[in-house]
């Protein structure tokens, strides 16, 4: 716990009791040890990369259909859930419809903190059903999906553990705004958001963090 305080793992405004609760919840995985300092270092890099990629000309052109392939988009997609990735694409499509263009000139990261911890234990069958329902909700076609189709009887007895870590990401975005009505200008946008990372933690080899939402 002392190491976590030294590395400013928790937001400076939270109560000490709440920080102890988060620390305790991090110990819940049965076989996997989670180091919040190492995790936040990785989360900082992931958030930085996602924000810079989202504002990049290549990603905007890909989101709006100007280009059909984007290595940057593929790399970002590998670290996001499909729902989160689709939300990023949608956001840039909507922004482009306004006629304004935003270029990120600089990103100042002021803080990356552990905001909340969610640990759960479920059967493999429940996980497969959850994933099937998510796929159904994402589908654009009117298709019928049987969430039990790929669930085997033995999946009910296989237990897995999942961890969701909410990261408070504080930053200042220096944006160059290109509009048709006025001269280009650079604005500073204070950004405060909670990025949710998720991974299976049943065994150490299962750990593979991805961003599932940004609130």
Short mmCIF file of C-alpha atoms in Angstrom, two decimals:
data_model
loop_
_atom_site.label_atom_id
_atom_site.label_comp_id
_atom_site.label_asym_id
_atom_site.label_seq_id
_atom_site.Cartn_x
_atom_site.Cartn_y
_atom_site.Cartn_z
CA UNK A 1 0.00 0.00 0.00
CA UNK A 2 2.85 2.39 0.82
CA UNK A 3 4.35 1.81 -2.63
CA UNK A 4 1.02 2.72 -4.20
CA UNK A 5 0.92 5.98 -2.27
CA UNK A 6 4.47 6.80 -3.30
CA UNK A 7 3.56 6.30 -6.96
CA UNK A 8 0.27 8.25 -6.71
CA UNK A 9 -1.83 5.28 -7.79
CA UNK A 10 -5.03 6.72 -6.32
CA UNK A 11 -6.66 10.08 -7.15
CA UNK A 12 -5.49 12.78 -4.71
CA UNK A 13 -9.07 13.74 -3.86
CA UNK A 14 -10.29 10.31 -2.70
CA UNK A 15 -10.63 9.21 0.91
CA UNK A 16 -7.99 6.93 2.40
CA UNK A 17 -10.66 4.36 3.30
CA UNK A 18 -11.75 4.18 -0.33
CA UNK A 19 -8.13 3.68 -1.41
CA UNK A 20 -7.77 0.78 1.02
CA UNK A 21 -10.94 -0.75 -0.39
CA UNK A 22 -9.53 -0.58 -3.93
CA UNK A 23 -6.25 -2.07 -2.72
CA UNK A 24 -8.15 -4.94 -1.09
CA UNK A 25 -10.18 -5.61 -4.24
CA UNK A 26 -6.96 -5.87 -6.25
CA UNK A 27 -6.04 -8.87 -4.09
CA UNK A 28 -9.21 -10.81 -4.99
CA UNK A 29 -7.92 -12.71 -8.07
CA UNK A 30 -7.11 -16.22 -6.88
CA UNK A 31 -4.00 -17.01 -8.91
CA UNK A 32 -2.99 -13.71 -10.53
CA UNK A 33 -1.15 -10.83 -8.87
CA UNK A 34 -2.00 -7.38 -10.17
CA UNK A 35 0.53 -4.59 -9.66
CA UNK A 36 -1.34 -1.30 -9.99
CA UNK A 37 1.85 0.70 -10.60
CA UNK A 38 2.82 -1.42 -13.59
CA UNK A 39 -0.78 -1.48 -14.80
CA UNK A 40 -1.12 2.32 -14.72
CA UNK A 41 2.14 2.74 -16.61
CA UNK A 42 0.66 0.58 -19.36
CA UNK A 43 -2.71 2.35 -19.14
CA UNK A 44 -1.01 5.72 -19.56
CA UNK A 45 0.65 4.55 -22.76
CA UNK A 46 -2.60 2.99 -24.05
CA UNK A 47 -4.69 6.13 -23.43
CA UNK A 48 -1.99 8.36 -24.94
CA UNK A 49 -1.83 6.19 -28.05
CA UNK A 50 -5.63 6.00 -28.42
CA UNK A 51 -6.13 9.77 -28.15
CA UNK A 52 -3.31 10.59 -30.57
CA UNK A 53 -4.55 7.98 -33.05
CA UNK A 54 -8.16 9.17 -32.83
CA UNK A 55 -7.19 12.70 -33.87
CA UNK A 56 -4.73 11.60 -36.56
CA UNK A 57 -5.45 12.41 -40.20
CA UNK A 58 -5.11 8.74 -41.10
CA UNK A 59 -7.74 7.60 -38.60
CA UNK A 60 -10.17 10.39 -39.51
CA UNK A 61 -9.81 9.56 -43.21
CA UNK A 62 -10.42 5.90 -42.44
CA UNK A 63 -13.46 6.65 -40.27
CA UNK A 64 -15.00 8.83 -42.99
CA UNK A 65 -14.28 6.39 -45.82
CA UNK A 66 -11.60 8.44 -47.59
CA UNK A 67 -9.21 5.49 -47.27
CA UNK A 68 -10.09 1.82 -46.92
CA UNK A 69 -7.10 0.64 -44.88
CA UNK A 70 -5.31 2.09 -41.87
CA UNK A 71 -2.46 0.41 -39.96
CA UNK A 72 -2.95 2.91 -37.13
CA UNK A 73 -6.64 2.01 -36.86
CA UNK A 74 -5.83 -1.71 -36.84
CA UNK A 75 -3.26 -1.23 -34.08
CA UNK A 76 -5.71 0.78 -31.98
CA UNK A 77 -8.45 -1.80 -32.62
CA UNK A 78 -6.26 -4.53 -31.13
CA UNK A 79 -6.35 -2.77 -27.75
CA UNK A 80 -10.07 -1.96 -27.67
CA UNK A 81 -13.26 -3.94 -27.40
CA UNK A 82 -15.27 -3.94 -30.62
CA UNK A 83 -17.97 -1.78 -29.04
CA UNK A 84 -15.42 0.79 -27.87
CA UNK A 85 -13.66 0.83 -31.24
CA UNK A 86 -16.98 1.38 -33.04
CA UNK A 87 -17.69 4.30 -30.68
CA UNK A 88 -14.36 5.92 -31.60
CA UNK A 89 -15.15 5.55 -35.31
CA UNK A 90 -18.65 6.97 -34.83
CA UNK A 91 -17.33 9.97 -32.87
CA UNK A 92 -14.93 10.96 -35.65
CA UNK A 93 -17.59 10.44 -38.33
CA UNK A 94 -19.95 12.77 -36.47
CA UNK A 95 -17.22 15.35 -35.93
CA UNK A 96 -16.39 15.41 -39.64
CA UNK A 97 -20.03 16.18 -40.48
CA UNK A 98 -19.72 19.55 -38.73
CA UNK A 99 -17.17 20.68 -41.32
CA UNK A 100 -14.59 21.32 -38.60
CA UNK A 101 -11.26 19.53 -38.48
CA UNK A 102 -9.30 19.00 -35.27
CA UNK A 103 -5.57 18.33 -35.20
CA UNK A 104 -3.97 17.33 -31.91
CA UNK A 105 -0.79 19.37 -31.64
CA UNK A 106 0.10 18.29 -28.11
CA UNK A 107 -1.30 16.14 -25.32
CA UNK A 108 -0.33 17.04 -21.76
CA UNK A 109 -1.10 14.18 -19.38
CA UNK A 110 -1.57 15.54 -15.87
CA UNK A 111 -2.62 12.39 -14.05
CA UNK A 112 -3.45 8.70 -14.47
CA UNK A 113 -5.13 7.18 -11.41
CA UNK A 114 -6.91 4.01 -10.36
CA UNK A 115 -10.52 5.11 -9.99
CA UNK A 116 -12.36 1.85 -9.32
CA UNK A 117 -11.97 -1.95 -9.28
CA UNK A 118 -14.54 -4.57 -10.32
CA UNK A 119 -13.73 -8.27 -9.81
CA UNK A 120 -16.11 -11.06 -10.69
CA UNK A 121 -16.14 -14.83 -10.89
CA UNK A 122 -18.42 -16.52 -13.41
CA UNK A 123 -18.81 -19.69 -15.40
CA UNK A 124 -17.36 -19.99 -18.88
CA UNK A 125 -20.92 -20.55 -20.08
CA UNK A 126 -21.98 -17.16 -18.69
CA UNK A 127 -19.03 -15.47 -20.39
CA UNK A 128 -19.83 -17.05 -23.76
CA UNK A 129 -23.47 -16.02 -23.45
CA UNK A 130 -22.46 -12.46 -22.59
CA UNK A 131 -20.13 -12.28 -25.62
CA UNK A 132 -22.84 -13.68 -27.91
CA UNK A 133 -25.34 -11.07 -26.74
CA UNK A 134 -22.79 -8.29 -27.29
CA UNK A 135 -22.18 -9.55 -30.82
CA UNK A 136 -25.93 -9.60 -31.45
CA UNK A 137 -26.31 -6.02 -30.22
CA UNK A 138 -23.49 -4.87 -32.51
CA UNK A 139 -24.91 -6.60 -35.59
CA UNK A 140 -26.36 -4.25 -38.19
CA UNK A 141 -28.40 -6.98 -39.88
CA UNK A 142 -31.61 -8.43 -38.53
CA UNK A 143 -30.13 -11.77 -37.65
CA UNK A 144 -31.22 -14.32 -35.11
CA UNK A 145 -28.48 -15.29 -32.68
CA UNK A 146 -28.79 -18.16 -30.26
CA UNK A 147 -26.56 -17.18 -27.31
CA UNK A 148 -26.43 -20.82 -26.19
CA UNK A 149 -25.25 -22.15 -29.57
CA UNK A 150 -21.53 -22.43 -28.75
CA UNK A 151 -21.91 -23.33 -25.09
CA UNK A 152 -20.92 -26.86 -24.16
CA UNK A 153 -22.35 -28.64 -21.08
CA UNK A 154 -18.93 -28.69 -19.42
CA UNK A 155 -18.68 -24.88 -19.72
CA UNK A 156 -21.11 -24.57 -16.82
CA UNK A 157 -18.53 -26.14 -14.50
CA UNK A 158 -15.53 -24.12 -15.69
CA UNK A 159 -15.09 -21.01 -13.54
CA UNK A 160 -13.22 -17.94 -14.74
CA UNK A 161 -12.27 -14.63 -13.13
CA UNK A 162 -12.45 -11.20 -14.73
CA UNK A 163 -11.13 -7.86 -13.56
CA UNK A 164 -12.25 -4.42 -14.69
CA UNK A 165 -10.08 -1.48 -13.68
CA UNK A 166 -11.37 2.07 -14.13
CA UNK A 167 -8.65 4.61 -14.86
CA UNK A 168 -9.11 8.33 -14.28
CA UNK A 169 -7.24 10.05 -17.12
CA UNK A 170 -6.57 13.79 -16.69
CA UNK A 171 -5.10 15.65 -19.67
CA UNK A 172 -5.04 18.88 -21.65
CA UNK A 173 -5.54 18.58 -25.41
CA UNK A 174 -3.94 21.32 -27.51
CA UNK A 175 -6.12 21.28 -30.62
CA UNK A 176 -5.76 23.16 -33.88
CA UNK A 177 -9.28 23.85 -35.12
CA UNK A 178 -9.78 24.26 -38.86
CA UNK A 179 -13.16 25.74 -39.78
CA UNK A 180 -14.60 27.05 -43.03
CA UNK A 181 -15.98 30.19 -41.40
CA UNK A 182 -12.94 31.48 -39.51
CA UNK A 183 -9.17 31.37 -39.34
CA UNK A 184 -7.51 28.35 -37.80
CA UNK A 185 -7.04 28.61 -34.06
CA UNK A 186 -5.41 26.57 -31.33
CA UNK A 187 -7.53 25.83 -28.26
CA UNK A 188 -6.75 24.07 -25.01
CA UNK A 189 -9.32 21.49 -23.99
CA UNK A 190 -9.28 20.10 -20.45
CA UNK A 191 -10.10 16.42 -20.64
CA UNK A 192 -11.16 14.28 -17.68
CA UNK A 193 -12.48 10.81 -18.43
CA UNK A 194 -12.71 7.34 -16.92
CA UNK A 195 -11.26 4.64 -19.17
CA UNK A 196 -12.35 1.10 -18.30
CA UNK A 197 -9.81 -1.68 -18.85
CA UNK A 198 -10.84 -5.32 -18.75
CA UNK A 199 -9.03 -8.66 -18.70
CA UNK A 200 -9.47 -12.24 -17.65
CA UNK A 201 -7.31 -12.96 -14.60
CA UNK A 202 -8.04 -16.63 -13.95
CA UNK A 203 -4.36 -17.43 -14.52
CA UNK A 204 -1.40 -15.05 -15.04
CA UNK A 205 -1.18 -16.05 -18.71
CA UNK A 206 -4.78 -14.93 -19.24
CA UNK A 207 -3.98 -11.27 -18.60
CA UNK A 208 -4.52 -9.21 -21.76
CA UNK A 209 -5.88 -5.75 -21.01
CA UNK A 210 -8.17 -3.97 -23.42
CA UNK A 211 -10.17 -0.76 -23.21
CA UNK A 212 -13.91 -1.49 -23.16
CA UNK A 213 -15.39 1.98 -22.56
CA UNK A 214 -14.59 5.65 -22.04
CA UNK A 215 -16.94 7.64 -19.81
#
